[in-house]
Amino acid sequence: MVNVIGLGYIGLPTALMMAAHGVEVVGTDCNRELVETLNAGKTTFKEKGLDELFARAVAAGIRFTDAYQVTDTYIVSVPTPYDKFSKKVDPAYVVAAVQDVLAVCPKGATLVIESTVSPGTIDKYVRPVIEAAGFRLGSDLHLVHAPERIIPGNMVYELLHNNRTIGADEPETGEAVKALYASFCQGEIVVTDIRTAEMTKVVENTFRAVNIAFANELAKICRHDGMDVYEIIRICNMHPRVNILQPGPGVGGHCISVDPWFLVGDYPSLAKVIDEAMKTNDGMPDFVLNRIHEIMQQNGMTDTARVGLYGLTYKEDVDDMRESPTLQLLESQARHLAPPLKVYDPFIAEDVVENQYHDLDAFLADVDLVVLMVKHTEIRQNMAKLAGKVVLDCHNICDLPGVYHL
């Protein structure tokens, strides 16, 4: 039996996928309301294919509880935030979960840390906790790091098809955990040591963050001299060895906007390019806010109450708002003591910010300037409704005449 600890955006799909492929799984989470929701037959967030996967897992016998189980395999998938001042990973949730596992696990169990951590976190924080509890690593307890590699919006597909990395102290333990994940994973599974596994996951997200920052910086340069950044990128990308990404209003989610900071925090004198790239991405919501003010002046607009932000989530067609550029923009606006803008997102049913709407037509009726912060399918299919509005398109998706861009 596998006990999956933490039933959030990563832990729940992992638990469901294993259960649906013949593994006996018990999912554990300290949030009793979340556990009750799952036991009532409902998923806790929106994700393509998740409800169908949930039904298959329930039919296969998956169970949900707030209690840790006595078993031979544990997968810890809890949050790993970072300290915004030191830029270092905060391992508190991982350490707490490990301590709870140690209180019930039998000798010889395997503990898999799936949460993303900075290189060396397991050596610095997890091993000492295990040894202090009287467990001998390699005999009483086998330690593994198997970082997730999936993205909201396509989790189910990527769980099945993405390659994976298994880091373990002993090769035989790594192979055993590889076999567990191979119960559903159709991609290549590489076995290596723990510190390499830690580093590769962080480096993957850092690579993407740096490339996004280049596109965002290019947008600022082109804006400064009145050039079309999208046309420049289109032409440059015709070169066989060039693939520039598209600029946007910022970076969100719990991976690209967080993980690179781990390297900056641990290697402040070395991670210079990464540091500047993250500052560039973090500065984009302020850049959008300045563009809003410029466009208002150009159109003789003075009332920010007639400005609306389309989209609250960090990416299209998901309900995940973690580190959302829209939330960052609203926080910046609040620091300047400006009246809050109107906001609408089809994926956010509950009120989470001021002036939030829950109907597209009502939202558009009350605004004159629409800022496309997220490229949800809904707005792509309703571009005609923006006719007559002033539009700031942060993703180059609107082909109406007179649209403003980053």
Coordinates of C-alpha atoms in Angstrom, one line a residue:
M1 CA 0.0 0.0 0.0
V2 CA 1.1 3.6 -0.8
N3 CA 0.2 6.4 1.6
V4 CA 0.2 9.7 -0.4
I5 CA 0.7 12.7 2.0
G6 CA -0.8 16.0 0.8
L7 CA -3.7 16.0 -1.6
G8 CA -3.3 19.3 -3.4
Y9 CA -2.5 20.1 -7.0
I10 CA 0.2 17.4 -7.2
G11 CA -0.5 14.9 -4.5
L12 CA -4.2 14.3 -5.5
P13 CA -3.6 13.5 -9.2
T14 CA -0.6 11.3 -8.3
A15 CA -2.7 9.3 -5.8
L16 CA -5.6 9.0 -8.2
M17 CA -3.3 7.9 -11.1
M18 CA -1.6 5.2 -9.0
A19 CA -5.0 3.9 -7.7
A20 CA -6.4 3.8 -11.2
H21 CA -3.5 1.7 -12.3
G22 CA -3.8 -1.1 -9.7
V23 CA -1.8 0.3 -6.8
E24 CA -3.5 0.2 -3.4
V25 CA -3.5 3.9 -2.2
V26 CA -4.6 5.8 0.8
G27 CA -4.5 9.6 0.5
T28 CA -3.8 11.6 3.6
D29 CA -4.3 15.4 4.2
C30 CA -4.4 17.4 7.4
N31 CA -7.3 19.5 5.9
R32 CA -10.4 17.7 7.2
E33 CA -12.7 19.7 4.9
L34 CA -10.7 18.7 1.9
V35 CA -10.8 15.0 3.0
E36 CA -14.6 15.2 3.5
T37 CA -15.1 16.7 0.1
L38 CA -13.1 13.9 -1.5
N39 CA -15.0 11.3 0.5
A40 CA -18.2 12.8 -0.7
G41 CA -17.2 12.0 -4.2
K42 CA -16.1 15.5 -5.4
T43 CA -12.7 16.8 -6.6
T44 CA -11.3 19.9 -5.0
F45 CA -10.1 21.8 -8.1
K46 CA -10.8 21.9 -11.8
E47 CA -8.5 20.1 -14.1
K48 CA -9.0 18.5 -17.5
G49 CA -9.7 14.7 -17.1
L50 CA -9.4 14.9 -13.3
D51 CA -13.1 14.0 -12.6
E52 CA -12.9 10.9 -14.8
L53 CA -9.6 9.9 -13.2
F54 CA -11.2 10.4 -9.8
A55 CA -14.1 8.1 -10.7
R56 CA -11.7 5.3 -11.9
A57 CA -9.6 5.6 -8.7
V58 CA -12.7 5.5 -6.4
A59 CA -13.9 2.4 -8.3
A60 CA -10.4 0.9 -7.7
G61 CA -10.7 1.4 -4.0
I62 CA -8.7 4.6 -3.1
R63 CA -9.4 5.9 0.4
F64 CA -9.0 9.4 1.9
T65 CA -8.3 10.3 5.5
D66 CA -6.5 12.8 7.8
A67 CA -4.6 9.9 9.5
Y68 CA -1.2 8.6 8.5
Q69 CA -1.1 4.9 7.6
V70 CA 1.1 2.1 8.7
T71 CA 2.5 0.9 5.4
D72 CA 5.8 0.3 3.5
T73 CA 5.7 3.3 1.1
Y74 CA 5.0 6.9 1.6
I75 CA 4.9 9.7 -0.9
V76 CA 5.2 13.3 0.5
S77 CA 3.7 15.9 -1.7
V78 CA 3.2 19.0 0.4
P79 CA 3.9 22.7 -0.4
T80 CA 7.4 24.2 -0.4
P81 CA 7.1 28.0 -0.3
Y82 CA 10.1 30.3 -0.2
D83 CA 11.1 33.1 2.0
K84 CA 10.6 36.3 -0.1
F85 CA 13.5 38.0 1.8
S86 CA 16.2 35.3 1.9
K87 CA 14.9 33.6 -1.3
K88 CA 15.5 30.2 0.4
V89 CA 13.1 27.3 0.5
D90 CA 10.9 26.9 3.5
P91 CA 11.0 23.2 4.3
A92 CA 8.6 23.4 7.3
Y93 CA 5.7 21.5 5.6
V94 CA 8.0 18.7 4.3
V95 CA 9.8 18.3 7.7
A96 CA 6.4 18.2 9.5
A97 CA 5.1 15.6 7.1
V98 CA 8.3 13.5 7.5
Q99 CA 8.0 13.7 11.3
D100 CA 4.4 12.4 11.1
V101 CA 5.4 9.6 8.9
L102 CA 8.2 8.6 11.3
A103 CA 5.7 8.3 14.1
V104 CA 3.8 5.5 12.4
C105 CA 6.1 3.9 9.7
P106 CA 7.5 0.4 10.2
K107 CA 11.2 -0.4 9.9
G108 CA 12.3 -0.9 6.3
A109 CA 9.7 1.6 4.8
T110 CA 10.5 3.8 1.8
L111 CA 9.9 7.5 2.1
V112 CA 9.5 9.4 -1.2
I113 CA 9.7 13.2 -1.2
E114 CA 7.9 14.4 -4.3
S115 CA 7.7 18.1 -3.2
T116 CA 10.1 20.4 -5.2
V117 CA 13.0 21.4 -3.0
S118 CA 16.2 23.3 -3.4
P119 CA 19.4 21.3 -3.9
G120 CA 20.7 20.0 -0.6
T121 CA 17.3 20.5 1.3
I122 CA 17.0 16.7 2.0
D123 CA 20.6 16.6 3.3
K124 CA 20.1 19.7 5.5
Y125 CA 16.6 19.2 6.8
V126 CA 15.2 15.7 6.2
R127 CA 18.1 13.4 7.0
P128 CA 18.7 15.0 10.4
V129 CA 15.0 14.5 11.3
I130 CA 15.1 10.9 10.3
E131 CA 18.4 10.2 12.2
A132 CA 17.2 12.1 15.3
A133 CA 14.1 9.8 15.4
G134 CA 16.5 6.8 15.7
F135 CA 16.1 5.5 12.1
R136 CA 19.2 4.2 10.2
L137 CA 19.0 5.4 6.6
G138 CA 19.5 2.5 4.2
S139 CA 18.2 -0.1 6.5
D140 CA 15.5 1.2 8.8
L141 CA 14.3 3.7 6.2
H142 CA 15.0 4.2 2.5
L143 CA 14.9 7.8 1.3
V144 CA 14.0 8.9 -2.2
H145 CA 13.3 12.1 -4.1
A146 CA 10.9 11.9 -7.1
P147 CA 10.1 15.5 -8.1
E148 CA 6.9 16.0 -10.0
R149 CA 7.0 17.3 -13.6
I150 CA 3.4 18.3 -14.4
I151 CA 1.6 21.5 -15.2
P152 CA -1.9 22.6 -14.2
G153 CA -4.2 22.4 -17.2
N154 CA -2.6 19.2 -18.6
M155 CA -1.8 17.3 -15.4
V156 CA -3.5 13.9 -16.3
Y157 CA -1.8 13.7 -19.7
E158 CA 1.6 14.7 -18.4
L159 CA 1.5 12.3 -15.4
L160 CA 1.1 9.6 -18.0
H161 CA 3.6 10.7 -20.6
N162 CA 6.3 13.0 -19.1
N163 CA 9.7 11.6 -18.3
R164 CA 10.5 11.3 -14.5
T165 CA 13.6 11.4 -12.3
I166 CA 14.1 9.2 -9.3
G167 CA 16.8 10.1 -6.8
A168 CA 17.8 7.5 -4.3
D169 CA 20.7 6.6 -1.9
E170 CA 20.7 3.0 -3.0
P171 CA 20.2 1.9 -6.6
E172 CA 18.0 -1.0 -5.7
T173 CA 15.6 1.4 -3.8
G174 CA 15.6 3.7 -6.8
E175 CA 14.7 0.8 -9.1
A176 CA 11.9 -0.3 -6.8
V177 CA 10.4 3.2 -6.8
K178 CA 10.9 3.4 -10.5
A179 CA 8.7 0.3 -10.8
L180 CA 6.0 1.9 -8.7
Y181 CA 5.8 5.0 -10.9
A182 CA 6.1 2.8 -14.0
S183 CA 2.7 1.4 -13.0
F184 CA 1.3 4.4 -14.9
C185 CA 4.1 6.5 -16.3
Q186 CA 4.8 5.8 -20.0
G187 CA 7.8 8.2 -20.2
E188 CA 11.4 7.4 -19.5
I189 CA 12.2 7.1 -15.8
V190 CA 15.8 7.9 -14.9
V191 CA 17.4 6.8 -11.6
T192 CA 20.1 9.0 -10.1
D193 CA 21.2 10.3 -6.7
I194 CA 19.0 12.5 -4.5
R195 CA 21.0 15.8 -4.9
T196 CA 21.1 15.5 -8.7
A197 CA 17.3 14.9 -8.7
E198 CA 16.8 18.0 -6.5
M199 CA 19.0 20.1 -8.8
T200 CA 17.5 18.9 -12.1
K201 CA 13.9 19.8 -11.1
V202 CA 14.9 23.3 -10.0
V203 CA 17.1 23.8 -13.1
E204 CA 14.2 22.8 -15.5
N205 CA 12.0 25.5 -14.1
T206 CA 14.8 28.0 -14.0
F207 CA 15.6 27.5 -17.6
R208 CA 12.0 28.3 -18.5
A209 CA 12.0 31.3 -16.2
V210 CA 15.1 32.8 -17.8
N211 CA 13.7 32.3 -21.3
I212 CA 10.4 34.0 -20.3
A213 CA 12.4 36.9 -18.8
F214 CA 14.2 37.4 -22.1
A215 CA 10.9 37.7 -24.0
N216 CA 9.6 40.1 -21.3
E217 CA 12.7 42.2 -21.4
L218 CA 12.5 42.3 -25.2
A219 CA 9.0 43.6 -25.0
K220 CA 10.1 46.5 -22.8
I221 CA 12.9 47.3 -25.2
C222 CA 10.6 47.3 -28.1
R223 CA 8.0 49.4 -26.2
H224 CA 10.7 52.0 -25.5
D225 CA 11.4 52.6 -29.2
G226 CA 7.9 51.9 -30.6
M227 CA 8.8 48.5 -32.3
D228 CA 6.5 45.5 -32.7
V229 CA 7.9 42.9 -30.4
Y230 CA 5.6 40.2 -31.8
E231 CA 6.7 40.8 -35.4
I232 CA 10.3 40.8 -34.3
I233 CA 9.9 37.5 -32.4
R234 CA 8.1 36.0 -35.4
I235 CA 10.9 36.8 -37.8
C236 CA 13.6 35.8 -35.4
N237 CA 12.0 32.4 -34.8
M238 CA 12.2 31.7 -38.5
H239 CA 15.9 31.0 -37.8
P240 CA 16.4 27.3 -37.2
R241 CA 18.3 27.7 -33.9
V242 CA 16.1 30.5 -32.4
N243 CA 12.9 29.9 -30.4
I244 CA 12.0 33.0 -28.5
L245 CA 8.9 32.7 -26.2
Q246 CA 6.1 35.2 -26.1
P247 CA 6.1 38.0 -23.5
G248 CA 3.3 38.3 -21.0
P249 CA 2.0 40.2 -18.0
G250 CA 4.1 38.2 -15.5
V251 CA 4.8 34.7 -14.3
G252 CA 2.7 32.8 -11.8
G253 CA 2.0 29.3 -10.5
H254 CA 4.1 27.4 -7.9
C255 CA 7.0 26.4 -10.2
I256 CA 8.5 29.0 -12.5
S257 CA 7.7 31.9 -10.2
V258 CA 9.2 30.1 -7.1
D259 CA 11.8 27.4 -7.8
P260 CA 14.4 29.6 -9.5
W261 CA 14.6 31.7 -6.3
F262 CA 15.9 28.6 -4.5
L263 CA 19.1 28.9 -6.5
V264 CA 19.3 32.6 -5.9
G265 CA 18.9 32.1 -2.2
D266 CA 21.4 29.3 -1.9
Y267 CA 24.0 30.8 -4.4
P268 CA 23.6 34.5 -4.2
S269 CA 27.0 35.3 -5.4
L270 CA 26.8 32.9 -8.4
A271 CA 23.2 33.0 -9.7
K272 CA 23.4 36.5 -11.2
V273 CA 21.6 35.8 -14.5
I274 CA 18.8 33.9 -12.7
D275 CA 18.4 36.8 -10.1
E276 CA 18.0 39.4 -12.8
A277 CA 15.7 37.2 -14.8
M278 CA 13.4 36.7 -11.8
K279 CA 13.4 40.4 -11.1
T280 CA 12.4 41.0 -14.8
N281 CA 9.5 38.6 -14.5
D282 CA 8.4 39.9 -11.1
G283 CA 8.4 43.4 -12.5
M284 CA 5.9 42.7 -15.3
P285 CA 2.7 43.4 -13.4
D286 CA 4.0 46.9 -12.6
F287 CA 4.9 47.3 -16.2
V288 CA 1.3 46.4 -17.2
L289 CA 0.0 48.8 -14.5
N290 CA 2.1 51.6 -16.1
R291 CA 0.8 50.7 -19.5
I292 CA -2.8 51.0 -18.2
H293 CA -2.1 54.5 -17.0
E294 CA -0.4 55.4 -20.3
I295 CA -3.4 54.1 -22.3
M296 CA -5.8 55.9 -20.1
Q297 CA -4.0 59.2 -20.7
Q298 CA -3.9 58.6 -24.5
N299 CA -7.7 58.0 -24.5
G300 CA -8.6 60.9 -22.1
M301 CA -9.8 58.4 -19.4
T302 CA -9.5 59.5 -15.8
D303 CA -11.7 57.0 -13.9
T304 CA -9.9 53.8 -13.0
A305 CA -13.3 52.4 -11.9
R306 CA -14.0 51.9 -15.6
V307 CA -10.9 49.7 -16.1
G308 CA -11.3 45.9 -15.9
L309 CA -8.8 43.1 -15.6
Y310 CA -9.9 39.9 -17.5
G311 CA -8.4 36.9 -15.7
L312 CA -7.4 36.1 -12.1
T313 CA -5.6 32.7 -12.6
Y314 CA -1.9 32.4 -13.3
K315 CA -2.6 30.7 -16.7
E316 CA -5.4 29.9 -19.1
D317 CA -8.3 27.5 -18.4
V318 CA -7.3 26.5 -14.8
D319 CA -8.6 27.7 -11.4
D320 CA -5.1 28.0 -9.9
M321 CA -4.4 31.6 -8.7
R322 CA -1.1 30.9 -7.0
E323 CA 1.4 33.8 -7.6
S324 CA -1.0 35.1 -10.2
P325 CA 0.2 38.2 -12.1
T326 CA -3.3 39.7 -11.7
L327 CA -3.1 39.4 -7.9
Q328 CA 0.4 40.9 -8.0
L329 CA -0.9 43.8 -10.1
L330 CA -3.7 44.4 -7.7
E331 CA -1.3 44.4 -4.7
S332 CA 0.9 46.9 -6.5
Q333 CA -2.1 49.1 -7.2
A334 CA -3.1 49.0 -3.5
R335 CA 0.4 50.1 -2.5
H336 CA -0.2 53.2 -4.6
L337 CA -3.5 53.8 -2.8
A338 CA -5.4 53.7 -6.1
P339 CA -9.1 52.6 -6.3
P340 CA -9.3 48.9 -7.1
L341 CA -9.9 47.9 -10.7
K342 CA -12.8 45.6 -11.7
V343 CA -11.9 41.9 -12.2
Y344 CA -13.5 38.9 -13.8
D345 CA -12.5 35.3 -14.3
P346 CA -14.8 32.5 -15.5
F347 CA -12.9 29.9 -13.4
I348 CA -13.1 31.7 -10.0
A349 CA -16.6 31.2 -8.6
E350 CA -16.0 32.7 -5.1
D351 CA -15.2 36.4 -4.4
V352 CA -11.5 36.6 -3.7
V353 CA -10.8 40.3 -4.6
E354 CA -12.8 43.6 -4.5
N355 CA -15.0 44.5 -7.5
Q356 CA -15.0 40.9 -8.7
Y357 CA -17.6 39.9 -11.3
H358 CA -19.0 36.5 -12.2
D359 CA -20.5 37.2 -15.6
L360 CA -18.6 38.3 -18.7
D361 CA -21.4 40.5 -20.1
A362 CA -22.0 42.3 -16.8
F363 CA -18.2 42.8 -16.4
L364 CA -17.9 44.3 -20.0
A365 CA -20.9 46.5 -19.5
D366 CA -19.2 48.3 -16.6
V367 CA -15.7 48.9 -18.1
D368 CA -14.3 50.9 -20.9
L369 CA -10.7 49.6 -20.8
V370 CA -10.3 45.8 -20.8
V371 CA -6.9 44.4 -19.9
L372 CA -6.5 40.8 -21.1
M373 CA -4.4 39.3 -18.3
V374 CA -5.2 35.6 -19.1
K375 CA -6.0 34.0 -22.4
H376 CA -8.9 31.8 -21.3
T377 CA -10.7 30.0 -24.1
E378 CA -13.8 31.9 -23.1
I379 CA -12.4 35.3 -24.2
R380 CA -10.8 33.8 -27.3
Q381 CA -14.3 32.7 -28.4
N382 CA -15.9 36.1 -27.5
M383 CA -13.5 38.6 -29.0
A384 CA -16.4 40.3 -30.8
K385 CA -17.8 41.4 -27.4
L386 CA -14.7 43.6 -27.0
A387 CA -15.7 45.8 -30.0
G388 CA -15.9 49.4 -29.0
K389 CA -13.8 48.9 -25.9
V390 CA -10.2 50.1 -25.4
V391 CA -8.2 46.8 -25.1
L392 CA -4.8 46.2 -23.7
D393 CA -3.9 42.7 -24.9
C394 CA -1.1 41.2 -22.8
H395 CA -0.9 38.0 -24.9
N396 CA -1.3 39.1 -28.6
I397 CA -4.6 37.2 -29.0
C398 CA -7.0 40.0 -30.0
D399 CA -7.2 41.0 -33.7
L400 CA -9.6 43.8 -33.3
P401 CA -8.4 47.2 -34.7
G402 CA -6.7 49.6 -32.4
V403 CA -5.7 47.1 -29.8
Y404 CA -2.8 48.1 -27.5
H405 CA -0.1 45.6 -26.6
L406 CA 2.7 45.3 -24.0

